[in-house]
Coordinates of C-alpha atoms in Angstrom, one line a residue:
M1 CA 105.9 123.6 112.3
R2 CA 109.3 123.1 113.7
A3 CA 111.4 120.7 116.1
E4 CA 114.5 121.5 118.0
R5 CA 115.8 119.3 119.3
I6 CA 115.7 115.1 119.5
V7 CA 117.2 112.7 122.5
A8 CA 117.1 109.1 121.7
R9 CA 118.8 106.0 122.8
G10 CA 118.5 102.0 121.8
F11 CA 117.2 103.2 118.3
R12 CA 118.7 101.0 115.3
N13 CA 122.1 101.7 115.1
L14 CA 122.4 105.2 115.8
A15 CA 124.8 105.9 118.9
D16 CA 122.7 107.5 121.7
L17 CA 122.0 111.2 120.7
D18 CA 120.5 114.7 122.0
L19 CA 120.6 116.9 118.7
P20 CA 119.7 120.0 118.4
L21 CA 118.0 120.8 115.0
P22 CA 118.4 123.8 113.3
P23 CA 115.2 125.5 112.3
G24 CA 115.9 125.5 108.6
G25 CA 116.6 121.5 108.6
A26 CA 119.5 119.9 107.8
V27 CA 121.5 117.5 105.2
F28 CA 123.0 114.3 106.8
L29 CA 125.9 112.9 104.7
G30 CA 127.7 109.6 104.8
P31 CA 128.3 106.1 102.8
N32 CA 125.4 104.1 102.6
G33 CA 124.6 101.7 105.5
H34 CA 126.0 103.8 108.3
G35 CA 122.5 105.4 109.7
K36 CA 121.2 108.5 107.5
T37 CA 117.6 106.6 106.9
N38 CA 118.0 105.1 110.7
L39 CA 118.0 109.4 111.7
L40 CA 115.3 110.0 109.3
E41 CA 113.1 107.2 110.8
L42 CA 113.9 108.4 114.3
L43 CA 112.7 112.2 113.6
Y44 CA 109.4 110.4 111.4
Y45 CA 108.2 108.1 114.6
P46 CA 106.8 110.6 116.2
V47 CA 104.2 111.7 113.7
L48 CA 102.6 108.0 113.9
F49 CA 104.4 106.5 116.9
R50 CA 105.6 103.8 114.5
S51 CA 108.5 103.0 111.7
L52 CA 107.9 104.6 108.6
R53 CA 109.3 101.9 107.1
G54 CA 106.9 99.4 108.9
A55 CA 109.2 97.6 111.0
R56 CA 107.7 96.3 114.8
D57 CA 109.4 98.4 117.8
A58 CA 111.2 95.1 118.3
E59 CA 113.0 95.6 114.9
V60 CA 113.8 99.4 115.8
T61 CA 115.2 98.3 119.1
R62 CA 119.2 98.4 118.7
H63 CA 120.7 95.3 119.1
G64 CA 121.3 94.3 122.6
E65 CA 118.9 96.8 124.0
A66 CA 116.2 96.2 126.4
G67 CA 114.4 98.6 123.9
F68 CA 114.3 102.1 122.9
Q69 CA 113.0 105.8 124.1
L70 CA 113.0 108.8 122.2
T71 CA 112.0 112.3 122.6
L72 CA 111.5 114.9 120.4
F73 CA 110.9 118.9 121.2
L74 CA 109.0 120.9 119.5
G75 CA 108.6 124.5 119.2
Q76 CA 108.3 126.8 122.3
H77 CA 104.6 128.0 121.1
R78 CA 103.6 124.3 120.6
R79 CA 101.3 122.1 122.8
P80 CA 102.2 119.6 123.7
R81 CA 105.4 120.2 123.2
E82 CA 107.6 116.9 124.1
L83 CA 106.6 114.0 122.1
T84 CA 108.0 110.8 123.9
A85 CA 107.8 107.1 123.1
R86 CA 109.5 104.5 125.0
F87 CA 109.8 100.8 124.3
V88 CA 110.4 97.8 126.6
A89 CA 111.2 94.5 124.6
A90 CA 111.0 92.3 127.6
E91 CA 107.3 93.2 128.1
K92 CA 106.4 94.1 124.4
R93 CA 105.1 97.5 125.9
K94 CA 105.4 100.8 123.9
R95 CA 104.4 103.9 126.3
L96 CA 103.4 107.6 125.3
T97 CA 103.5 110.5 126.6
L98 CA 102.9 113.9 125.6
D99 CA 104.3 116.7 127.9
G100 CA 104.7 114.0 130.6
T101 CA 100.8 112.6 130.5
E102 CA 100.2 109.7 128.7
P103 CA 97.4 110.1 126.2
E104 CA 93.9 107.9 126.6
R105 CA 94.0 107.1 123.1
L106 CA 96.8 106.6 120.1
G107 CA 94.9 108.5 118.5
D108 CA 95.1 111.6 120.6
A109 CA 98.8 111.2 120.1
I110 CA 99.3 111.2 116.6
G111 CA 99.9 114.2 114.5
H112 CA 101.1 116.7 117.0
W113 CA 104.3 116.6 114.6
L114 CA 103.6 116.5 111.2
A115 CA 106.3 115.5 108.5
V116 CA 106.4 114.3 105.2
A117 CA 108.8 111.2 104.1
F118 CA 110.3 110.5 100.2
L119 CA 112.2 107.5 100.1
P120 CA 113.3 105.4 97.4
T121 CA 110.9 102.7 98.2
D122 CA 108.0 105.5 97.4
L123 CA 108.5 103.9 93.5
R124 CA 106.1 101.1 95.0
L125 CA 103.3 103.7 95.2
V126 CA 103.0 103.3 91.8
Q127 CA 104.2 99.6 91.2
G128 CA 103.3 98.0 94.1
P129 CA 100.1 96.4 95.5
A130 CA 97.0 98.3 96.1
S131 CA 97.6 97.7 99.9
G132 CA 100.1 100.4 99.4
R133 CA 98.3 102.9 98.3
R134 CA 95.6 102.5 100.6
Q135 CA 97.8 102.6 103.6
Y136 CA 99.2 106.1 101.9
L137 CA 95.5 107.4 101.5
D138 CA 94.6 106.1 105.5
R139 CA 98.0 107.7 106.4
V140 CA 97.1 110.9 105.1
L141 CA 93.3 111.3 105.7
S142 CA 93.9 110.1 109.3
L143 CA 96.6 112.8 109.6
A144 CA 94.6 115.5 108.2
D145 CA 91.3 114.6 109.3
R146 CA 90.8 113.3 113.0
D147 CA 87.1 112.1 111.6
Y148 CA 88.7 110.0 109.4
L149 CA 90.8 108.5 111.7
R150 CA 88.0 107.4 113.9
A151 CA 86.2 106.3 111.6
L152 CA 88.9 103.8 110.2
S153 CA 89.5 102.7 113.5
R154 CA 85.4 101.7 113.9
Y155 CA 85.5 100.5 110.6
R156 CA 88.5 97.9 111.2
A157 CA 86.9 97.0 114.0
A158 CA 83.8 96.2 112.3
M159 CA 85.4 94.3 109.9
A160 CA 87.6 92.1 112.1
Q161 CA 84.7 91.0 114.0
R162 CA 82.5 90.3 110.8
N163 CA 85.5 88.5 109.4
A164 CA 85.5 86.4 112.7
A165 CA 82.2 85.1 112.4
L166 CA 82.4 84.5 108.7
R167 CA 85.2 82.3 109.2
Q168 CA 83.0 80.7 112.4
R169 CA 80.8 80.0 109.4
R170 CA 78.4 82.2 111.2
P171 CA 76.8 84.3 108.2
D172 CA 73.8 85.5 111.0
L173 CA 76.6 86.6 113.8
A174 CA 78.8 88.3 110.6
A175 CA 75.2 90.4 109.7
A176 CA 75.1 91.8 113.6
F177 CA 78.0 94.1 112.1
D178 CA 76.5 95.2 108.9
A179 CA 75.6 98.3 110.1
A180 CA 78.7 99.8 112.0
L181 CA 80.9 98.7 108.6
A182 CA 78.4 100.5 106.5
A183 CA 78.4 103.8 109.0
A184 CA 81.8 104.1 109.4
G185 CA 83.0 102.6 105.6
S186 CA 80.6 105.0 104.0
A187 CA 82.4 108.2 105.8
L188 CA 85.7 106.6 104.3
V189 CA 84.5 106.5 100.8
R190 CA 83.2 110.3 100.7
R191 CA 86.0 111.1 102.7
R192 CA 88.7 109.4 99.9
V193 CA 86.8 110.5 97.1
A194 CA 86.5 114.1 98.2
W195 CA 90.4 113.9 98.6
V196 CA 90.8 112.8 95.2
A197 CA 88.9 115.4 93.5
E198 CA 90.7 117.9 95.4
C199 CA 93.9 116.3 94.4
S200 CA 93.5 115.0 91.0
G201 CA 94.3 118.5 89.3
R202 CA 97.2 119.2 91.5
F203 CA 98.6 115.8 91.4
S204 CA 98.4 115.9 87.5
A205 CA 100.1 120.0 87.3
G206 CA 102.5 118.2 89.8
C207 CA 103.8 115.8 87.2
A208 CA 104.0 118.3 84.6
E209 CA 106.2 120.4 87.0
L210 CA 108.3 117.7 87.5
G211 CA 108.8 117.2 83.7
E212 CA 106.5 114.4 82.6
L213 CA 105.0 115.8 79.1
E214 CA 102.3 113.4 78.7
P215 CA 99.2 113.4 80.9
V216 CA 99.5 111.7 84.0
A217 CA 95.8 111.1 85.9
L218 CA 94.5 110.1 90.0
R219 CA 91.3 108.7 89.9
Y220 CA 89.6 106.3 92.9
R221 CA 88.5 103.5 91.7
G222 CA 86.3 101.4 93.5
D223 CA 82.1 101.6 94.4
E224 CA 82.0 105.4 95.0
G225 CA 78.6 104.7 95.4
L226 CA 79.6 103.1 99.2
G227 CA 79.7 106.7 100.2
D228 CA 76.1 106.7 100.5
E229 CA 75.3 104.4 104.1
A230 CA 72.3 103.6 102.5
R231 CA 73.8 101.7 99.7
W232 CA 75.6 99.4 102.0
R233 CA 73.0 96.9 102.5
D234 CA 72.2 95.7 99.2
A235 CA 75.5 95.7 98.4
L236 CA 76.5 93.2 101.2
A237 CA 73.3 91.2 100.0
R238 CA 74.7 90.8 97.1
A239 CA 78.4 89.5 98.0
A240 CA 77.0 87.2 100.8
Q241 CA 77.5 84.0 99.0
R242 CA 81.0 84.8 97.8
D243 CA 81.8 85.8 101.4
D244 CA 81.0 83.0 103.0
A245 CA 82.5 81.0 101.0
L246 CA 85.5 83.0 101.2
G247 CA 85.1 83.8 104.9
T248 CA 85.9 86.9 104.8
T249 CA 84.1 90.6 103.9
T250 CA 84.7 91.7 100.3
V251 CA 82.9 94.8 99.9
G252 CA 84.1 98.1 101.0
P253 CA 87.1 100.6 100.9
H254 CA 89.1 97.9 102.1
R255 CA 89.2 96.7 98.6
H256 CA 89.2 100.1 97.0
D257 CA 92.2 101.5 94.7
L258 CA 94.0 104.6 94.0
E259 CA 94.5 104.7 90.4
L260 CA 97.3 106.2 88.3
R261 CA 96.7 106.6 84.3
L262 CA 99.6 107.7 81.9
G263 CA 97.2 109.0 78.8
R264 CA 94.6 105.9 78.6
H265 CA 96.8 103.4 80.1
P266 CA 97.9 102.0 83.6
L267 CA 101.0 104.2 85.0
R268 CA 102.4 101.2 86.3
E269 CA 102.1 98.9 83.4
A270 CA 102.7 101.8 80.6
G271 CA 105.2 104.0 82.5
S272 CA 108.9 104.2 82.8
T273 CA 110.6 103.6 85.7
G274 CA 111.5 107.8 85.3
Q275 CA 107.6 108.3 84.8
Q276 CA 106.3 106.1 87.5
R277 CA 109.1 107.9 89.8
T278 CA 107.5 111.2 89.1
A279 CA 104.2 110.5 89.9
A280 CA 105.2 109.0 93.4
V281 CA 106.9 112.5 93.9
A282 CA 104.0 114.1 92.9
L283 CA 101.5 112.0 95.5
K284 CA 103.8 112.9 98.0
L285 CA 103.7 116.6 97.3
C286 CA 100.0 116.1 97.3
E287 CA 100.8 114.4 101.1
R288 CA 102.4 117.4 101.7
D289 CA 99.9 120.3 100.6
T290 CA 97.1 118.1 102.2
L291 CA 98.5 118.0 105.6
A292 CA 99.6 122.2 105.7
A293 CA 96.1 122.8 104.6
A294 CA 95.0 120.8 107.5
S295 CA 96.9 122.0 110.3
G296 CA 97.7 125.8 108.8
A297 CA 101.4 124.7 109.6
E298 CA 104.3 123.4 106.5
P299 CA 104.8 119.8 107.7
A300 CA 108.7 119.1 107.8
L301 CA 110.2 117.3 104.8
L302 CA 112.3 114.4 105.4
L303 CA 114.1 113.3 101.8
D304 CA 116.3 110.3 101.3
D305 CA 118.3 110.0 98.4
V306 CA 115.8 111.2 96.5
F307 CA 118.3 112.8 94.1
A308 CA 120.2 110.3 93.2
E309 CA 118.7 108.9 90.2
L310 CA 117.3 112.3 88.8
D311 CA 118.5 114.2 85.8
R312 CA 119.7 117.7 87.0
D313 CA 116.8 119.3 85.3
R314 CA 114.4 116.9 87.3
Q315 CA 116.6 117.4 90.1
E316 CA 116.0 121.4 89.9
R317 CA 112.3 121.2 89.3
L318 CA 112.0 118.8 92.2
A319 CA 113.7 121.4 94.7
A320 CA 111.4 124.2 93.0
R321 CA 108.5 122.3 93.9
L322 CA 109.6 121.3 97.8
L323 CA 111.2 124.7 98.7
A324 CA 107.9 126.6 97.4
G325 CA 104.9 127.6 99.5
G326 CA 107.2 128.8 102.3
A327 CA 109.3 128.3 105.0
R328 CA 109.7 124.8 106.3
Q329 CA 112.1 122.1 108.0
T330 CA 113.7 120.1 105.8
F331 CA 116.1 117.3 106.5
I332 CA 118.3 115.6 103.6
T333 CA 120.3 112.7 103.3
A334 CA 122.8 112.1 100.6
P335 CA 125.9 110.2 100.3
R336 CA 127.9 113.3 99.1
E337 CA 127.1 116.8 98.8
D338 CA 127.7 117.3 95.2
E339 CA 124.3 115.0 94.6
L340 CA 121.7 117.3 95.8
P341 CA 120.4 120.5 94.0
G342 CA 122.5 124.0 94.3
A343 CA 118.9 125.6 96.0
F344 CA 119.2 123.8 99.7
H345 CA 121.2 126.0 102.2
L346 CA 121.4 123.9 104.9
E347 CA 123.7 122.6 107.8
S348 CA 125.7 120.1 106.7
L349 CA 126.3 117.0 109.5
G350 CA 128.1 114.1 108.6
V351 CA 126.4 110.4 109.5
E352 CA 129.5 107.7 110.3
A353 CA 128.6 104.2 112.1
G354 CA 125.6 105.5 114.0
R355 CA 127.5 109.2 114.9
I356 CA 125.6 112.3 114.0
G357 CA 128.0 115.3 114.0
A358 CA 129.7 118.3 111.8
G359 CA 133.1 116.9 111.5
L360 CA 132.0 113.3 110.3
G361 CA 131.5 112.1 106.7
G362 CA 132.5 115.4 105.5
G363 CA 129.5 117.0 107.4
R364 CA 130.0 120.9 107.5
L365 CA 127.9 124.0 106.9
V366 CA 126.7 124.7 103.2
A367 CA 127.2 127.6 101.9

């Protein structure tokens, strides 16, 4: 899966651009704060048509602009080929088009361009709250499986309606949404549990390949029995008094978690920062493998200064893992070229004050 060109205006601090994208990818070099991460954010935007950093579209719009617009052009054989997003700040409205045609639903627009972003903030996947790991699961599985995306949409809608009824102290009305919640929620739990079973061995092996000497494990934390739709009735009944008191639904996959363990202990508590970073990278490698298997094409890799805090041995190990599995487009940011492993041979483009070009920020062709 390759992108040939990206055109954008009004996006973050980036100057309006029409940038050809090399088939193998590129290294973006330049000082911190000049727009390298914003450029990766721009490249990721057409994956889900939202910011990879969780920012609202108004925050993504360049200061003083009326909105932003971007178009990503995929390879000649891809359909759709042109993925466009246009946001108008005054209307708080975003319009998406695929080859010039508006899709009926957002779900029809996402996943035509696939990329996996490796960010310094990925450490939160290990150190942070369960919500971040649930978001990770939902993103990966929604991009890999449209049935999961549809079930997630139905689950969230039923949850919102049920919780609204609970806040109104209407348990009778809340119960009207139990069947829809169970049908969608059981589908989510089944797919999540299956994914963990598929990826747990790969995750542990990935940590070892990245230099981790202690055993690291990945598990699903939650009531796996809720993968059976018939089990929901009793589960909701047991939680009814608590749900009524709190005014919210306390049973379901929205309360579950991915558990990462170092030996017999939670990794977030027992692991060093280096061990936690290794586990976060291994999770993103699982994301890459999942999307590649589902789509039949290698997703692009967007690497934001991920080598800076690794020793040389771990840098080379990570580079080897990233390059394994076939040809793919790879876009990397770094302040200086000497912070990159020698395995990457990519065109180098400088980023300076939001402008991108071969003559900026030390950009040149990497031999």
